[in-house]
C-alpha cells in the first residue's frame, strides 16, 4: 500500500446519507497548502481535471494525463484530513471499457489514497459505473456539460434546454441506478437541475445548476479570483487574489529595482543570532 493511503473522515456512504439534508460544501484543490484550507471548511475536496487549465495553462481538460491527476492527488491528500477526497479520472482513462476504467481507477485510489473517483458521462457510462462500484470503487458521476467532451458540444453551452432535458434526466437516473454515490450537475437549466434533484435518490452537486441541489461545487481558483482565462456566469468570486497577487508582485519588482528590498529586517549580520533566523 502506498504511503499516501489514509482513510478520510467523511466517506462516500456519509455523502450519500446527506441526500436532502444540509448542503454539501465542495471545492476543488490541486496543491497541499490550498487543500489544507479547503479541508477546514468543506465536505468534499475534488482534485478536478480542471487542474490542466487552471494550473498547467492547457486550453481544455482533454490533454490532462493520469500521471498529472495522480501527482496532484498525492499533493492534495497530504493536506486533507476530514473531507472526502475525490480524484477525477482524466479523458481517455476510462471510456474504452469497464476493465480499462477499473485498472486506472484502482491505480488512482492506490497511489493517491483518495476515497472515490469522478468520471464524466451518463447512460453511456452506466455499465462502467456499475462495474467499478461492485468492485469497491466509489464513483461520483458528472453529467450535463461534461468538459472532457466539449468538442462534441461545440463549446461550453448551457445544457438541458428543450428535448435535451429528457436525455439528461435519463443520464441522472442511469448513474444513480448504476451505484454512483453522488452526481455533479454542470451548467444545466435550474428547472432541470431541480427536477433531477427531486427525482434521483443520490445527492446532486451543482455547478451552474440550481440552489436546490444537495450540494455546490466551484473551481477554487475561480472563486478566489485567480483564474481569468474565462469567467462563466455561475462563478461567484469570493476574493480577488489574482488582483492582490498582481499588486504584490508589482511592489516586489519596484522595491528590488529601487534597492528598498531586502531591508535590514531581511538580511543577516555578523553579530548575535536574531530570533527569526
Ligand atoms: O474538473 C473539475 O474541476 C470539475 C468540477 C468543475 C466539478 O469537474
PDB file of N, CA and C in Angstrom, residues 141-204:
ATOM      1  N   UNK A 141     -20.492  10.661 -10.247  1.00  0.00           N
ATOM      2  CA  UNK A 141     -20.712  10.847 -11.682  1.00  0.00           C
ATOM      3  C   UNK A 141     -20.741  12.341 -12.002  1.00  0.00           C
ATOM      4  N   UNK A 142     -20.724  12.675 -13.281  1.00  0.00           N
ATOM      5  CA  UNK A 142     -20.701  14.085 -13.714  1.00  0.00           C
ATOM      6  C   UNK A 142     -21.462  14.157 -15.030  1.00  0.00           C
ATOM      7  N   UNK A 143     -22.602  14.857 -15.034  1.00  0.00           N
ATOM      8  CA  UNK A 143     -23.434  14.929 -16.247  1.00  0.00           C
ATOM      9  C   UNK A 143     -23.808  16.389 -16.548  1.00  0.00           C
ATOM     10  N   UNK A 144     -24.517  16.566 -17.665  1.00  0.00           N
ATOM     11  CA  UNK A 144     -24.854  17.921 -18.117  1.00  0.00           C
ATOM     12  C   UNK A 144     -23.743  18.356 -19.048  1.00  0.00           C
ATOM     13  N   UNK A 145     -23.130  19.492 -18.756  1.00  0.00           N
ATOM     14  CA  UNK A 145     -21.953  19.895 -19.531  1.00  0.00           C
ATOM     15  C   UNK A 145     -20.758  19.095 -19.002  1.00  0.00           C
ATOM     16  N   UNK A 146     -20.210  18.258 -19.836  1.00  0.00           N
ATOM     17  CA  UNK A 146     -19.065  17.442 -19.435  1.00  0.00           C
ATOM     18  C   UNK A 146     -17.844  17.952 -20.209  1.00  0.00           C
ATOM     19  N   UNK A 147     -16.968  18.714 -19.541  1.00  0.00           N
ATOM     20  CA  UNK A 147     -15.903  19.438 -20.251  1.00  0.00           C
ATOM     21  C   UNK A 147     -14.970  18.555 -21.090  1.00  0.00           C
ATOM     22  N   UNK A 148     -14.812  17.278 -20.703  1.00  0.00           N
ATOM     23  CA  UNK A 148     -13.905  16.428 -21.498  1.00  0.00           C
ATOM     24  C   UNK A 148     -14.445  16.200 -22.909  1.00  0.00           C
ATOM     25  N   UNK A 149     -15.769  16.333 -23.084  1.00  0.00           N
ATOM     26  CA  UNK A 149     -16.339  16.116 -24.422  1.00  0.00           C
ATOM     27  C   UNK A 149     -16.811  17.444 -25.027  1.00  0.00           C
ATOM     28  N   UNK A 150     -16.154  18.537 -24.613  1.00  0.00           N
ATOM     29  CA  UNK A 150     -16.533  19.865 -25.099  1.00  0.00           C
ATOM     30  C   UNK A 150     -16.492  19.937 -26.628  1.00  0.00           C
ATOM     31  N   UNK A 151     -15.614  19.141 -27.223  1.00  0.00           N
ATOM     32  CA  UNK A 151     -15.500  19.190 -28.686  1.00  0.00           C
ATOM     33  C   UNK A 151     -16.775  18.703 -29.374  1.00  0.00           C
ATOM     34  N   UNK A 152     -17.507  17.789 -28.733  1.00  0.00           N
ATOM     35  CA  UNK A 152     -18.761  17.334 -29.349  1.00  0.00           C
ATOM     36  C   UNK A 152     -19.914  18.290 -29.021  1.00  0.00           C
ATOM     37  N   UNK A 153     -19.799  19.034 -27.932  1.00  0.00           N
ATOM     38  CA  UNK A 153     -20.847  20.009 -27.594  1.00  0.00           C
ATOM     39  C   UNK A 153     -20.726  21.290 -28.423  1.00  0.00           C
ATOM     40  N   UNK A 154     -19.530  21.504 -28.974  1.00  0.00           N
ATOM     41  CA  UNK A 154     -19.296  22.750 -29.722  1.00  0.00           C
ATOM     42  C   UNK A 154     -19.211  23.953 -28.795  1.00  0.00           C
ATOM     43  N   UNK A 155     -18.618  23.788 -27.624  1.00  0.00           N
ATOM     44  CA  UNK A 155     -18.441  24.917 -26.690  1.00  0.00           C
ATOM     45  C   UNK A 155     -19.080  24.626 -25.346  1.00  0.00           C
ATOM     46  N   UNK A 156     -18.786  25.501 -24.383  1.00  0.00           N
ATOM     47  CA  UNK A 156     -19.273  25.297 -23.009  1.00  0.00           C
ATOM     48  C   UNK A 156     -20.692  25.874 -22.874  1.00  0.00           C
ATOM     49  N   UNK A 157     -21.665  25.191 -23.519  1.00  0.00           N
ATOM     50  CA  UNK A 157     -23.030  25.749 -23.572  1.00  0.00           C
ATOM     51  C   UNK A 157     -23.917  25.207 -22.452  1.00  0.00           C
ATOM     52  N   UNK A 158     -24.944  25.990 -22.105  1.00  0.00           N
ATOM     53  CA  UNK A 158     -25.936  25.529 -21.119  1.00  0.00           C
ATOM     54  C   UNK A 158     -26.634  24.294 -21.682  1.00  0.00           C
ATOM     55  N   UNK A 159     -26.776  23.271 -20.845  1.00  0.00           N
ATOM     56  CA  UNK A 159     -27.406  22.014 -21.270  1.00  0.00           C
ATOM     57  C   UNK A 159     -28.818  21.901 -20.684  1.00  0.00           C
ATOM     58  N   UNK A 160     -29.645  21.120 -21.361  1.00  0.00           N
ATOM     59  CA  UNK A 160     -30.961  20.796 -20.795  1.00  0.00           C
ATOM     60  C   UNK A 160     -32.092  21.659 -21.281  1.00  0.00           C
ATOM     61  N   UNK A 161     -31.841  22.457 -22.341  1.00  0.00           N
ATOM     62  CA  UNK A 161     -32.944  23.242 -22.894  1.00  0.00           C
ATOM     63  C   UNK A 161     -33.623  22.402 -23.971  1.00  0.00           C
ATOM     64  N   UNK A 162     -34.958  22.388 -23.976  1.00  0.00           N
ATOM     65  CA  UNK A 162     -35.688  21.628 -24.996  1.00  0.00           C
ATOM     66  C   UNK A 162     -35.617  20.133 -24.751  1.00  0.00           C
ATOM     67  N   UNK A 163     -35.553  19.371 -25.856  1.00  0.00           N
ATOM     68  CA  UNK A 163     -35.627  17.899 -25.781  1.00  0.00           C
ATOM     69  C   UNK A 163     -34.476  17.269 -25.015  1.00  0.00           C
ATOM     70  N   UNK A 164     -33.373  18.004 -24.993  1.00  0.00           N
ATOM     71  CA  UNK A 164     -32.184  17.552 -24.296  1.00  0.00           C
ATOM     72  C   UNK A 164     -32.470  17.197 -22.827  1.00  0.00           C
ATOM     73  N   UNK A 165     -33.440  17.884 -22.241  1.00  0.00           N
ATOM     74  CA  UNK A 165     -33.741  17.706 -20.817  1.00  0.00           C
ATOM     75  C   UNK A 165     -34.073  16.249 -20.505  1.00  0.00           C
ATOM     76  N   UNK A 166     -34.845  15.630 -21.389  1.00  0.00           N
ATOM     77  CA  UNK A 166     -35.244  14.248 -21.169  1.00  0.00           C
ATOM     78  C   UNK A 166     -34.012  13.335 -21.084  1.00  0.00           C
ATOM     79  N   UNK A 167     -33.050  13.551 -21.986  1.00  0.00           N
ATOM     80  CA  UNK A 167     -31.859  12.686 -22.025  1.00  0.00           C
ATOM     81  C   UNK A 167     -30.994  12.894 -20.776  1.00  0.00           C
ATOM     82  N   UNK A 168     -30.928  14.142 -20.326  1.00  0.00           N
ATOM     83  CA  UNK A 168     -30.087  14.407 -19.144  1.00  0.00           C
ATOM     84  C   UNK A 168     -30.741  13.828 -17.879  1.00  0.00           C
ATOM     85  N   UNK A 169     -32.068  13.895 -17.814  1.00  0.00           N
ATOM     86  CA  UNK A 169     -32.764  13.267 -16.687  1.00  0.00           C
ATOM     87  C   UNK A 169     -32.495  11.760 -16.709  1.00  0.00           C
ATOM     88  N   UNK A 170     -32.535  11.189 -17.884  1.00  0.00           N
ATOM     89  CA  UNK A 170     -32.266   9.742 -18.034  1.00  0.00           C
ATOM     90  C   UNK A 170     -30.810   9.430 -17.611  1.00  0.00           C
ATOM     91  N   UNK A 171     -29.881  10.338 -17.958  1.00  0.00           N
ATOM     92  CA  UNK A 171     -28.478  10.163 -17.534  1.00  0.00           C
ATOM     93  C   UNK A 171     -28.392  10.108 -16.011  1.00  0.00           C
ATOM     94  N   UNK A 172     -29.117  11.030 -15.374  1.00  0.00           N
ATOM     95  CA  UNK A 172     -29.081  11.104 -13.899  1.00  0.00           C
ATOM     96  C   UNK A 172     -29.622   9.811 -13.292  1.00  0.00           C
ATOM     97  N   UNK A 173     -30.727   9.332 -13.851  1.00  0.00           N
ATOM     98  CA  UNK A 173     -31.304   8.080 -13.320  1.00  0.00           C
ATOM     99  C   UNK A 173     -30.348   6.909 -13.540  1.00  0.00           C
ATOM    100  N   UNK A 174     -29.696   6.912 -14.705  1.00  0.00           N
ATOM    101  CA  UNK A 174     -28.798   5.796 -15.042  1.00  0.00           C
ATOM    102  C   UNK A 174     -27.611   5.720 -14.085  1.00  0.00           C
ATOM    103  N   UNK A 175     -26.991   6.884 -13.782  1.00  0.00           N
ATOM    104  CA  UNK A 175     -25.809   6.829 -12.905  1.00  0.00           C
ATOM    105  C   UNK A 175     -26.212   6.463 -11.475  1.00  0.00           C
ATOM    106  N   UNK A 176     -27.400   6.904 -11.068  1.00  0.00           N
ATOM    107  CA  UNK A 176     -27.877   6.547  -9.723  1.00  0.00           C
ATOM    108  C   UNK A 176     -28.155   5.044  -9.657  1.00  0.00           C
ATOM    109  N   UNK A 177     -28.820   4.526 -10.683  1.00  0.00           N
ATOM    110  CA  UNK A 177     -29.114   3.079 -10.706  1.00  0.00           C
ATOM    111  C   UNK A 177     -27.833   2.248 -10.743  1.00  0.00           C
ATOM    112  N   UNK A 178     -26.800   2.786 -11.375  1.00  0.00           N
ATOM    113  CA  UNK A 178     -25.541   2.035 -11.510  1.00  0.00           C
ATOM    114  C   UNK A 178     -24.729   2.025 -10.218  1.00  0.00           C
ATOM    115  N   UNK A 179     -25.114   2.869  -9.255  1.00  0.00           N
ATOM    116  CA  UNK A 179     -24.432   2.813  -7.953  1.00  0.00           C
ATOM    117  C   UNK A 179     -23.566   4.010  -7.622  1.00  0.00           C
ATOM    118  N   UNK A 180     -23.591   5.074  -8.449  1.00  0.00           N
ATOM    119  CA  UNK A 180     -22.828   6.279  -8.089  1.00  0.00           C
ATOM    120  C   UNK A 180     -23.362   6.809  -6.755  1.00  0.00           C
ATOM    121  N   UNK A 181     -22.467   7.344  -5.915  1.00  0.00           N
ATOM    122  CA  UNK A 181     -22.927   7.834  -4.599  1.00  0.00           C
ATOM    123  C   UNK A 181     -23.317   9.305  -4.645  1.00  0.00           C
ATOM    124  N   UNK A 182     -23.020   9.973  -5.755  1.00  0.00           N
ATOM    125  CA  UNK A 182     -23.416  11.371  -5.946  1.00  0.00           C
ATOM    126  C   UNK A 182     -23.174  11.712  -7.413  1.00  0.00           C
ATOM    127  N   UNK A 183     -23.729  12.852  -7.835  1.00  0.00           N
ATOM    128  CA  UNK A 183     -23.556  13.243  -9.230  1.00  0.00           C
ATOM    129  C   UNK A 183     -23.412  14.759  -9.348  1.00  0.00           C
ATOM    130  N   UNK A 184     -22.394  15.169 -10.091  1.00  0.00           N
ATOM    131  CA  UNK A 184     -22.211  16.595 -10.378  1.00  0.00           C
ATOM    132  C   UNK A 184     -23.116  16.965 -11.548  1.00  0.00           C
ATOM    133  N   UNK A 185     -23.880  18.058 -11.385  1.00  0.00           N
ATOM    134  CA  UNK A 185     -24.713  18.593 -12.476  1.00  0.00           C
ATOM    135  C   UNK A 185     -24.071  19.898 -12.919  1.00  0.00           C
ATOM    136  N   UNK A 186     -23.515  19.903 -14.129  1.00  0.00           N
ATOM    137  CA  UNK A 186     -22.813  21.117 -14.567  1.00  0.00           C
ATOM    138  C   UNK A 186     -23.574  21.849 -15.656  1.00  0.00           C
ATOM    139  N   UNK A 187     -23.716  23.143 -15.450  1.00  0.00           N
ATOM    140  CA  UNK A 187     -24.287  24.101 -16.413  1.00  0.00           C
ATOM    141  C   UNK A 187     -25.596  23.602 -17.048  1.00  0.00           C
ATOM    142  N   UNK A 188     -26.576  23.347 -16.171  1.00  0.00           N
ATOM    143  CA  UNK A 188     -27.909  22.929 -16.599  1.00  0.00           C
ATOM    144  C   UNK A 188     -28.882  24.051 -16.295  1.00  0.00           C
ATOM    145  N   UNK A 189     -30.032  24.026 -16.930  1.00  0.00           N
ATOM    146  CA  UNK A 189     -31.072  24.970 -16.519  1.00  0.00           C
ATOM    147  C   UNK A 189     -31.478  24.611 -15.082  1.00  0.00           C
ATOM    148  N   UNK A 190     -31.872  25.624 -14.332  1.00  0.00           N
ATOM    149  CA  UNK A 190     -32.254  25.390 -12.933  1.00  0.00           C
ATOM    150  C   UNK A 190     -33.478  24.476 -12.856  1.00  0.00           C
ATOM    151  N   UNK A 191     -34.384  24.609 -13.811  1.00  0.00           N
ATOM    152  CA  UNK A 191     -35.606  23.774 -13.800  1.00  0.00           C
ATOM    153  C   UNK A 191     -35.231  22.299 -13.887  1.00  0.00           C
ATOM    154  N   UNK A 192     -34.307  21.995 -14.786  1.00  0.00           N
ATOM    155  CA  UNK A 192     -33.917  20.590 -14.943  1.00  0.00           C
ATOM    156  C   UNK A 192     -33.143  20.099 -13.717  1.00  0.00           C
ATOM    157  N   UNK A 193     -32.255  20.952 -13.197  1.00  0.00           N
ATOM    158  CA  UNK A 193     -31.486  20.546 -12.006  1.00  0.00           C
ATOM    159  C   UNK A 193     -32.425  20.289 -10.822  1.00  0.00           C
ATOM    160  N   UNK A 194     -33.462  21.120 -10.681  1.00  0.00           N
ATOM    161  CA  UNK A 194     -34.455  20.919  -9.609  1.00  0.00           C
ATOM    162  C   UNK A 194     -35.154  19.573  -9.784  1.00  0.00           C
ATOM    163  N   UNK A 195     -35.521  19.296 -11.026  1.00  0.00           N
ATOM    164  CA  UNK A 195     -36.264  18.065 -11.308  1.00  0.00           C
ATOM    165  C   UNK A 195     -35.384  16.841 -11.021  1.00  0.00           C
ATOM    166  N   UNK A 196     -34.136  16.900 -11.458  1.00  0.00           N
ATOM    167  CA  UNK A 196     -33.224  15.765 -11.221  1.00  0.00           C
ATOM    168  C   UNK A 196     -33.039  15.578  -9.715  1.00  0.00           C
ATOM    169  N   UNK A 197     -32.829  16.680  -9.009  1.00  0.00           N
ATOM    170  CA  UNK A 197     -32.603  16.594  -7.556  1.00  0.00           C
ATOM    171  C   UNK A 197     -33.802  15.964  -6.845  1.00  0.00           C
ATOM    172  N   UNK A 198     -35.001  16.296  -7.322  1.00  0.00           N
ATOM    173  CA  UNK A 198     -36.226  15.715  -6.708  1.00  0.00           C
ATOM    174  C   UNK A 198     -36.377  14.246  -7.074  1.00  0.00           C
ATOM    175  N   UNK A 199     -35.902  13.875  -8.279  1.00  0.00           N
ATOM    176  CA  UNK A 199     -36.191  12.534  -8.803  1.00  0.00           C
ATOM    177  C   UNK A 199     -35.233  11.453  -8.322  1.00  0.00           C
ATOM    178  N   UNK A 200     -33.927  11.756  -8.272  1.00  0.00           N
ATOM    179  CA  UNK A 200     -32.977  10.654  -8.016  1.00  0.00           C
ATOM    180  C   UNK A 200     -32.624  10.544  -6.524  1.00  0.00           C
ATOM    181  N   UNK A 201     -32.254   9.346  -6.096  1.00  0.00           N
ATOM    182  CA  UNK A 201     -32.021   9.125  -4.656  1.00  0.00           C
ATOM    183  C   UNK A 201     -30.611   9.450  -4.184  1.00  0.00           C
ATOM    184  N   UNK A 202     -29.758   9.975  -5.062  1.00  0.00           N
ATOM    185  CA  UNK A 202     -28.383  10.290  -4.631  1.00  0.00           C
ATOM    186  C   UNK A 202     -28.182  11.809  -4.652  1.00  0.00           C
ATOM    187  N   UNK A 203     -27.244  12.325  -3.856  1.00  0.00           N
ATOM    188  CA  UNK A 203     -27.036  13.779  -3.814  1.00  0.00           C
ATOM    189  C   UNK A 203     -26.589  14.337  -5.161  1.00  0.00           C
ATOM    190  N   UNK A 204     -27.166  15.483  -5.509  1.00  0.00           N
ATOM    191  CA  UNK A 204     -26.727  16.218  -6.699  1.00  0.00           C
ATOM    192  C   UNK A 204     -25.826  17.354  -6.219  1.00  0.00           C
TER     193      UNK A 204
END
